[in-house]
Coordinates of C-alpha atoms and ligand atoms in Angstrom, one line a residue:
M24 CA -34.2 1.1 16.7
R25 CA -32.8 -1.9 15.0
E26 CA -29.6 -1.3 13.3
G27 CA -29.4 -2.4 9.4
L28 CA -33.0 -3.8 9.3
G29 CA -34.5 -1.9 6.8
P30 CA -36.9 -3.0 3.7
G31 CA -35.4 -5.9 2.0
P32 CA -33.9 -5.4 -1.2
H33 CA -37.2 -7.1 -2.7
G34 CA -39.7 -4.6 -1.2
V35 CA -42.8 -6.6 -2.0
R36 CA -42.3 -10.2 -3.0
P37 CA -44.3 -11.5 -5.6
V38 CA -46.8 -14.2 -3.9
L39 CA -46.6 -17.5 -5.6
G40 CA -48.9 -20.7 -5.6
R41 CA -52.1 -18.8 -3.9
A42 CA -55.0 -21.0 -4.5
P43 CA -57.8 -19.7 -6.4
S44 CA -60.7 -18.4 -4.1
C45 CA -63.7 -20.0 -5.8
P46 CA -67.1 -21.0 -4.0
S47 CA -66.4 -24.5 -5.1
Q48 CA -63.1 -24.9 -2.9
A49 CA -65.1 -23.7 0.2
G50 CA -64.3 -26.4 1.9
Q51 CA -60.5 -25.5 1.8
A52 CA -61.3 -22.0 3.2
P53 CA -59.1 -22.5 6.4
L54 CA -56.2 -23.9 4.3
M55 CA -56.4 -20.6 2.2
M56 CA -56.3 -18.5 5.0
D57 CA -53.4 -20.4 6.1
E58 CA -51.4 -19.6 3.1
R59 CA -52.5 -16.2 2.8
E60 CA -51.0 -15.7 6.2
E61 CA -48.0 -17.4 5.5
D62 CA -47.0 -15.5 2.5
A63 CA -48.2 -12.2 4.5
D64 CA -45.6 -13.8 6.9
E65 CA -43.0 -14.3 4.4
E66 CA -43.5 -10.9 3.0
A67 CA -43.0 -9.3 6.7
W68 CA -39.9 -11.6 7.1
L69 CA -38.4 -10.0 3.8
Q70 CA -39.0 -6.5 4.9
L71 CA -37.0 -7.1 8.0
R72 CA -34.3 -8.6 6.4
P73 CA -30.8 -6.8 6.6
V74 CA -29.7 -4.7 3.8
E75 CA -26.1 -5.8 2.4
P76 CA -24.1 -2.3 2.5
L77 CA -22.8 -0.6 -0.4
P78 CA -18.6 0.5 -0.1
S79 CA -19.4 3.9 0.4
Q80 CA -21.4 3.3 3.6
C81 CA -18.3 1.8 5.2
C82 CA -16.1 4.1 7.2
G83 CA -12.8 2.8 5.8
S84 CA -10.8 3.0 9.4
G85 CA -10.6 -1.0 9.3
C86 CA -12.6 -1.2 12.4
S87 CA -13.6 -4.5 13.7
P88 CA -16.2 -5.7 13.4
C89 CA -16.6 -3.6 10.1
V90 CA -20.1 -2.8 8.6
F91 CA -19.6 -5.9 6.3
D92 CA -19.1 -7.9 9.6
L93 CA -22.2 -6.5 11.0
Y94 CA -24.2 -7.2 8.1
H95 CA -23.2 -10.9 8.1
R96 CA -24.1 -11.1 11.9
E97 CA -27.4 -9.9 11.4
L98 CA -28.0 -11.9 8.4
A99 CA -27.6 -15.0 10.3
R100 CA -29.7 -13.9 13.2
W101 CA -32.4 -13.0 10.8
E102 CA -31.9 -16.3 9.1
A103 CA -32.0 -18.2 12.4
A104 CA -35.2 -16.1 13.7
R105 CA -37.0 -16.7 10.3
A106 CA -36.4 -20.4 10.6
S107 CA -38.0 -20.7 14.0
K108 CA -40.5 -18.3 13.2
D109 CA -39.6 -15.9 16.5
R110 CA -39.4 -12.3 15.9
S111 CA -38.3 -11.9 19.5
L112 CA -34.5 -13.5 18.4
L113 CA -34.3 -10.2 16.4
S114 CA -34.6 -7.6 19.3
G115 CA -31.0 -8.3 20.7
E116 CA -29.9 -4.7 19.5
E117 CA -32.1 -2.4 20.5
S118 CA -30.3 1.2 21.1
Q119 CA -30.9 2.8 24.6
S120 CA -30.9 6.2 24.9
C121 CA -28.3 8.0 26.3
P122 CA -26.4 4.7 27.8
S123 CA -23.0 5.1 29.9
K124 CA -21.3 2.4 28.1
L125 CA -19.9 1.7 24.7
S126 CA -20.3 -1.3 22.4
P127 CA -18.3 -2.1 19.0
E128 CA -20.9 -3.8 17.8
T129 CA -23.9 -1.8 18.9
F130 CA -24.9 1.6 17.8
L131 CA -26.2 3.6 21.2
A132 CA -27.9 7.1 20.9
F133 CA -26.3 10.0 22.5
C134 CA -27.7 13.3 22.8
I135 CA -26.0 16.1 21.7
S136 CA -25.7 18.7 24.6
A137 CA -23.2 21.4 22.6
V138 CA -22.2 22.5 19.2
D139 CA -19.2 25.1 18.6
R140 CA -18.2 26.3 15.7
L141 CA -14.4 26.3 15.8
T142 CA -13.7 27.4 12.2
E143 CA -15.3 27.8 8.8
D144 CA -16.0 24.4 8.5
T145 CA -15.0 22.5 11.6
Y146 CA -17.4 21.9 14.7
R147 CA -16.7 20.6 18.2
V148 CA -19.5 18.7 19.4
R149 CA -20.4 17.4 22.8
F150 CA -22.2 14.8 23.7
A151 CA -24.1 14.1 26.8
L152 CA -23.2 10.9 29.3
P153 CA -25.9 10.2 32.1
R154 CA -25.1 10.5 35.6
N155 CA -21.6 12.3 35.2
C156 CA -20.5 8.9 34.1
Q157 CA -17.2 8.3 31.9
F158 CA -16.6 6.2 28.7
S159 CA -13.8 3.5 29.1
L160 CA -12.0 5.1 26.2
R161 CA -8.2 5.0 25.9
P162 CA -6.7 8.5 24.7
G163 CA -6.3 8.6 20.7
Q164 CA -9.0 5.7 20.1
H165 CA -12.1 6.3 17.8
L166 CA -15.8 5.7 17.7
I167 CA -17.7 5.1 14.4
L168 CA -20.9 7.4 13.7
R169 CA -23.8 6.3 11.8
G170 CA -25.7 8.6 9.5
K171 CA -28.3 8.4 7.0
V172 CA -28.4 10.2 3.6
D173 CA -30.8 10.1 1.0
G174 CA -32.2 7.0 2.6
L175 CA -28.5 5.5 2.6
E176 CA -27.0 4.4 5.9
I177 CA -23.3 5.5 6.3
Q178 CA -20.6 4.8 8.9
R179 CA -17.5 7.0 9.5
A180 CA -14.8 7.3 12.3
Y181 CA -14.1 10.1 14.6
T182 CA -12.0 10.4 17.3
P183 CA -13.0 11.8 20.6
I184 CA -10.9 14.7 21.6
S185 CA -12.2 14.9 25.4
P186 CA -10.0 13.8 28.3
A187 CA -10.6 9.9 28.3
N188 CA -11.7 10.4 32.2
A189 CA -14.0 13.3 31.2
E190 CA -17.1 12.7 33.5
G191 CA -20.7 13.2 31.9
Y192 CA -19.9 13.8 28.2
F193 CA -17.7 13.4 25.4
E194 CA -16.6 15.8 22.7
V195 CA -15.7 15.2 18.8
L196 CA -13.8 17.6 16.4
I197 CA -15.8 17.1 12.9
K198 CA -15.0 18.6 9.9
R199 CA -17.3 19.2 7.0
V200 CA -15.3 17.7 4.2
R201 CA -15.8 18.7 0.4
V202 CA -15.0 15.9 -2.3
P203 CA -12.1 16.8 -4.8
V204 CA -13.8 15.8 -8.3
R205 CA -12.1 15.7 -11.6
S206 CA -13.7 18.6 -13.3
P207 CA -12.1 21.6 -15.0
C208 CA -13.9 23.8 -12.5
V209 CA -11.6 24.6 -9.4
C210 CA -14.3 26.9 -7.5
S211 CA -14.6 25.5 -4.1
Q212 CA -18.7 25.5 -4.2
C213 CA -18.3 23.2 -7.4
Y214 CA -17.1 20.6 -4.7
P215 CA -20.0 18.2 -3.3
T216 CA -20.0 17.7 0.3
G217 CA -18.9 14.6 1.9
L218 CA -22.1 12.1 2.8
M219 CA -21.7 12.4 6.6
S220 CA -20.7 16.1 6.2
R221 CA -24.2 16.4 4.6
Y222 CA -25.5 14.6 7.6
V223 CA -23.7 16.6 10.7
K224 CA -24.8 20.0 9.0
S225 CA -28.4 19.1 10.5
W226 CA -27.0 18.5 14.0
G227 CA -27.9 21.1 17.0
T228 CA -28.3 20.9 20.6
G229 CA -30.9 18.2 21.4
H230 CA -30.2 15.8 18.3
T231 CA -29.5 12.5 18.8
A232 CA -26.7 10.6 17.1
F233 CA -25.8 6.8 17.1
W234 CA -22.1 5.8 17.9
R235 CA -20.3 2.4 18.4
G236 CA -16.8 1.8 19.2
P237 CA -14.3 2.2 20.6
F238 CA -11.5 1.4 18.3
G239 CA -8.1 1.7 17.4
D240 CA -4.7 0.3 18.5
F241 CA -2.4 2.5 19.8
F242 CA -2.5 2.4 23.8
Y243 CA -0.3 5.0 25.1
K244 CA 1.0 4.0 28.6
A245 CA 2.7 6.9 30.9
N246 CA 6.8 6.8 30.6
Q247 CA 6.8 4.6 27.6
Y248 CA 8.7 6.4 25.5
G249 CA 11.1 9.3 26.0
E250 CA 9.8 11.6 23.8
L251 CA 6.7 11.7 21.6
L252 CA 6.7 13.4 18.2
M253 CA 3.6 14.2 17.2
L254 CA 2.7 15.1 13.7
A255 CA -0.7 16.1 12.6
S256 CA -2.5 17.8 9.7
G257 CA -6.3 19.2 9.9
T258 CA -8.8 17.2 12.3
G259 CA -5.6 14.5 12.5
L260 CA -5.1 17.1 15.4
A261 CA -7.9 14.6 17.2
P262 CA -6.0 11.9 18.8
M263 CA -2.9 13.7 20.0
V264 CA -5.4 15.8 22.2
P265 CA -6.3 13.2 24.7
I266 CA -2.8 11.9 24.5
L267 CA -1.2 15.1 25.1
Q268 CA -3.8 15.9 27.8
S269 CA -3.2 12.4 29.6
I270 CA 0.5 13.2 29.8
T271 CA 0.3 17.3 31.1
D272 CA -2.7 15.6 33.6
N273 CA -0.3 13.1 35.3
A274 CA 2.1 14.4 37.3
E275 CA 4.4 11.1 37.0
D276 CA 4.4 11.4 33.1
E277 CA 7.7 12.8 32.2
T278 CA 7.5 12.4 28.5
F279 CA 8.7 14.9 26.6
V280 CA 6.0 16.0 23.6
T281 CA 6.7 17.8 20.5
L282 CA 3.6 18.6 18.6
V283 CA 3.2 19.7 15.2
S284 CA 0.2 21.1 13.9
C285 CA -0.3 21.5 10.4
F286 CA -3.0 23.9 8.9
K287 CA -3.8 25.8 6.0
T288 CA -4.1 29.2 7.8
F289 CA -3.6 30.6 11.0
E290 CA -7.6 31.5 11.4
G291 CA -8.2 27.4 10.4
I292 CA -6.1 26.5 13.9
Y293 CA -8.2 24.7 16.2
L294 CA -8.2 24.8 19.8
K295 CA -5.7 27.4 19.9
T296 CA -6.4 28.3 23.7
F297 CA -5.8 24.7 24.5
L298 CA -2.4 24.1 22.3
Q299 CA -1.3 27.4 24.0
E300 CA -2.1 26.2 27.5
Q301 CA -0.3 23.1 26.9
A302 CA 2.7 24.6 25.5
R303 CA 3.2 26.0 28.8
F304 CA 4.2 22.8 30.6
W305 CA 7.6 22.1 31.2
N306 CA 7.8 19.0 28.7
V307 CA 5.4 20.2 25.7
R308 CA 6.8 21.9 22.6
T309 CA 4.1 22.8 19.9
F310 CA 4.5 24.1 16.7
F311 CA 2.6 25.3 13.5
V312 CA 3.0 24.6 9.8
L313 CA 1.1 26.7 7.8
S314 CA 0.6 25.8 4.1
Q315 CA -1.4 29.4 3.0
E316 CA 0.6 31.8 5.0
N317 CA 3.6 33.6 4.3
S318 CA 4.0 36.8 6.6
L319 CA 5.1 36.4 10.0
E320 CA 3.9 39.6 11.1
K321 CA 0.3 38.9 10.2
L322 CA 0.8 36.4 13.3
P323 CA 0.1 37.2 17.1
W324 CA 3.7 37.4 18.7
S325 CA 3.1 34.2 20.7
Y326 CA 3.1 32.2 17.5
R327 CA 5.9 33.7 15.5
E328 CA 8.6 31.8 16.8
K329 CA 7.0 28.5 16.7
T330 CA 5.3 28.8 13.0
R331 CA 6.8 27.5 9.7
F332 CA 5.4 28.2 6.2
G333 CA 4.7 25.8 3.3
R334 CA 4.4 22.0 4.0
L335 CA 5.7 19.5 6.4
A336 CA 8.5 18.3 4.0
Q337 CA 11.6 16.2 4.3
G338 CA 14.1 18.9 5.7
L339 CA 11.7 20.1 8.2
I340 CA 11.1 16.5 9.5
E341 CA 14.4 15.7 9.9
E342 CA 15.2 19.0 11.8
L343 CA 12.6 18.0 14.2
V344 CA 13.5 14.8 14.8
G345 CA 17.5 16.3 15.2
S346 CA 15.9 18.7 18.0
C347 CA 14.1 16.1 19.9
R348 CA 15.3 16.0 23.5
R349 CA 15.3 12.2 23.6
K350 CA 14.7 9.1 21.5
P351 CA 11.4 10.0 19.8
F352 CA 8.6 8.0 19.0
A353 CA 6.4 9.4 16.2
L354 CA 2.7 9.4 16.0
V355 CA 1.3 10.8 12.7
C356 CA -2.4 11.5 11.9
G357 CA -4.0 13.2 8.7
S358 CA -5.2 12.7 5.4
A359 CA -4.0 9.3 3.7
E360 CA -1.3 11.4 1.8
F361 CA 0.1 13.2 4.4
T362 CA 0.2 10.0 6.6
K363 CA 1.8 8.3 3.8
D364 CA 4.6 11.3 2.9
V365 CA 5.5 12.0 6.7
A366 CA 6.2 7.9 7.1
R367 CA 8.6 7.9 4.4
C368 CA 10.2 11.2 5.5
L369 CA 10.6 9.6 9.2
L370 CA 12.4 6.7 7.5
C371 CA 14.7 9.1 5.7
A372 CA 15.3 10.9 8.9
G373 CA 16.6 7.5 10.6
L374 CA 13.7 6.3 12.3
A375 CA 13.1 2.8 12.3
K376 CA 9.5 1.3 11.2
D377 CA 8.7 0.3 15.0
S378 CA 9.4 4.3 16.0
Y379 CA 6.4 5.7 14.6
F380 CA 2.7 5.0 14.8
L381 CA 0.4 6.2 11.9
F382 CA -3.2 6.4 12.9
Ligands
FAD89 C1 -9.7 6.5 12.4 C2 -9.9 7.8 12.0 C3 -10.5 8.7 12.6 C4 -11.2 10.0 12.1 N1 -11.4 11.1 13.0 C5 -11.9 12.1 12.5 C6 -12.1 13.2 13.5 O1 -11.5 13.3 14.6 N2 -12.7 14.3 12.7 C7 -13.0 14.7 11.6 O2 -13.6 15.5 11.3 N3 -12.8 13.3 10.7 C8 -12.3 12.2 11.2 N4 -12.1 11.0 10.2 C9 -12.2 11.2 8.9 C10 -13.8 11.1 8.8 O3 -14.0 9.3 9.2 C11 -14.4 10.8 7.5 O4 -13.7 10.4 6.5 C12 -14.7 12.7 7.0 O5 -15.6 13.3 7.8 C13 -15.5 12.8 5.4 O6 -16.5 11.8 5.7 P1 -17.6 12.3 4.8 O7 -18.8 11.2 4.9 O8 -18.4 13.8 4.9 O9 -17.2 12.3 3.3 P2 -17.1 11.3 2.1 O10 -18.3 11.2 1.4 O11 -16.4 10.1 2.7 O12 -15.9 11.9 1.1 C14 -14.6 11.9 1.6 C15 -13.8 12.7 0.8 O13 -13.2 13.7 1.7 C16 -11.7 13.8 1.8 N5 -11.6 13.7 3.3 C17 -12.0 12.8 4.6 N6 -11.5 13.5 5.8 C18 -11.0 14.8 5.1 C19 -10.6 15.9 5.8 N7 -10.5 15.8 7.4 N8 -10.0 16.6 5.1 C20 -10.3 17.1 3.7 N9 -10.4 15.8 3.1 C21 -11.2 14.8 3.9 C22 -11.3 12.5 1.3 O14 -10.1 11.9 0.9 C23 -12.6 12.1 0.3 O15 -12.3 12.4 -0.9 C24 -11.4 10.0 10.7 C25 -10.9 9.0 9.8 C26 -10.3 7.9 10.5 C27 -10.1 6.8 9.4

């Protein structure tokens, strides 16, 4: 399937300058046929013209090439193909089924092999890679997913949580979000679901989804930092998972890790088993900050010492930075608001601007 080559904005173009088909002009019949053919051909080309994306179709992650770069590239390709009347020039971006390599520019089709519901609104989705091959993704990099809602093509970023060397699959954590609206009504049912969230609702095993990538500028190197202070909120945990796993999988990597995960409730914590297993490593500490809980007695014993209630604010960030065993480098991922607030707190806690990375 070609990307971005839906029907042109004009749909059916008015046919201009058509010669009248009266019998007296029978001698010009071949010319009339040519013109009609040309008109039909022009119409067919217009149907293949790439459609300019709307702002809501962009994933907003600043990826390169972005949906608008791809549009301009496809437009240039379409113009060249039309000028030389050669449709084969359009066929450079066919999506293969279950490819083994990613491309930042071209969407490729991957088949869903499993969908697990982790919490009320969050799913872990596994995609198959053929012949047990691996993606050349660095831990923490993200991909762009393409979806279609009400005929509108949209693109959004998601970060694989599978280990960078996972063979034969990759996994993403997808939260189905509701969009906050300015309205006197505050019940959650009144919030419309996000666009991609609506699209992924229909997914199941055997479905196909289209991805391009990888993107992301944080490249982790073993032993590069004394301690990584990971501060994540909700699905912001996603990039931390493969980075943490790459550290604990590598016996040569002696980086300390302090992972702080913020959720609303205990029920809402993702990947509990994985996080508990990681916390057993000598160099890993995990903490939880729950904004809508207030009773330690309701938590399992193994969580009580490492859970705080409320929000991840200045005081707690200073305490965390102060308790790091080596000079920390902070990784921050969550909503734009979370990321901005935490960055400000890190600066107040004495970290320099080059001592943290905001996903
Ligand atoms: C680099 C990057 C990596 C990302 N990785 C992941 C990932 O691994 N898993 C994942 O689920 N999402 C991830 N996201 C968010 C994802 O790209 C989409 O923004 C999200 O799924 C909402 O898309 P939508 O089309 O359903 O909502 P839209 O129709 O775009 O509406 C978005 C609205 O929902 C809010 N919103 C967006 N994300 C969240 C969220 N997680 N929690 C609460 N509110 C939110 C926004 O503030 C906005 O108001 C990532 C984003 C970026 C930029």
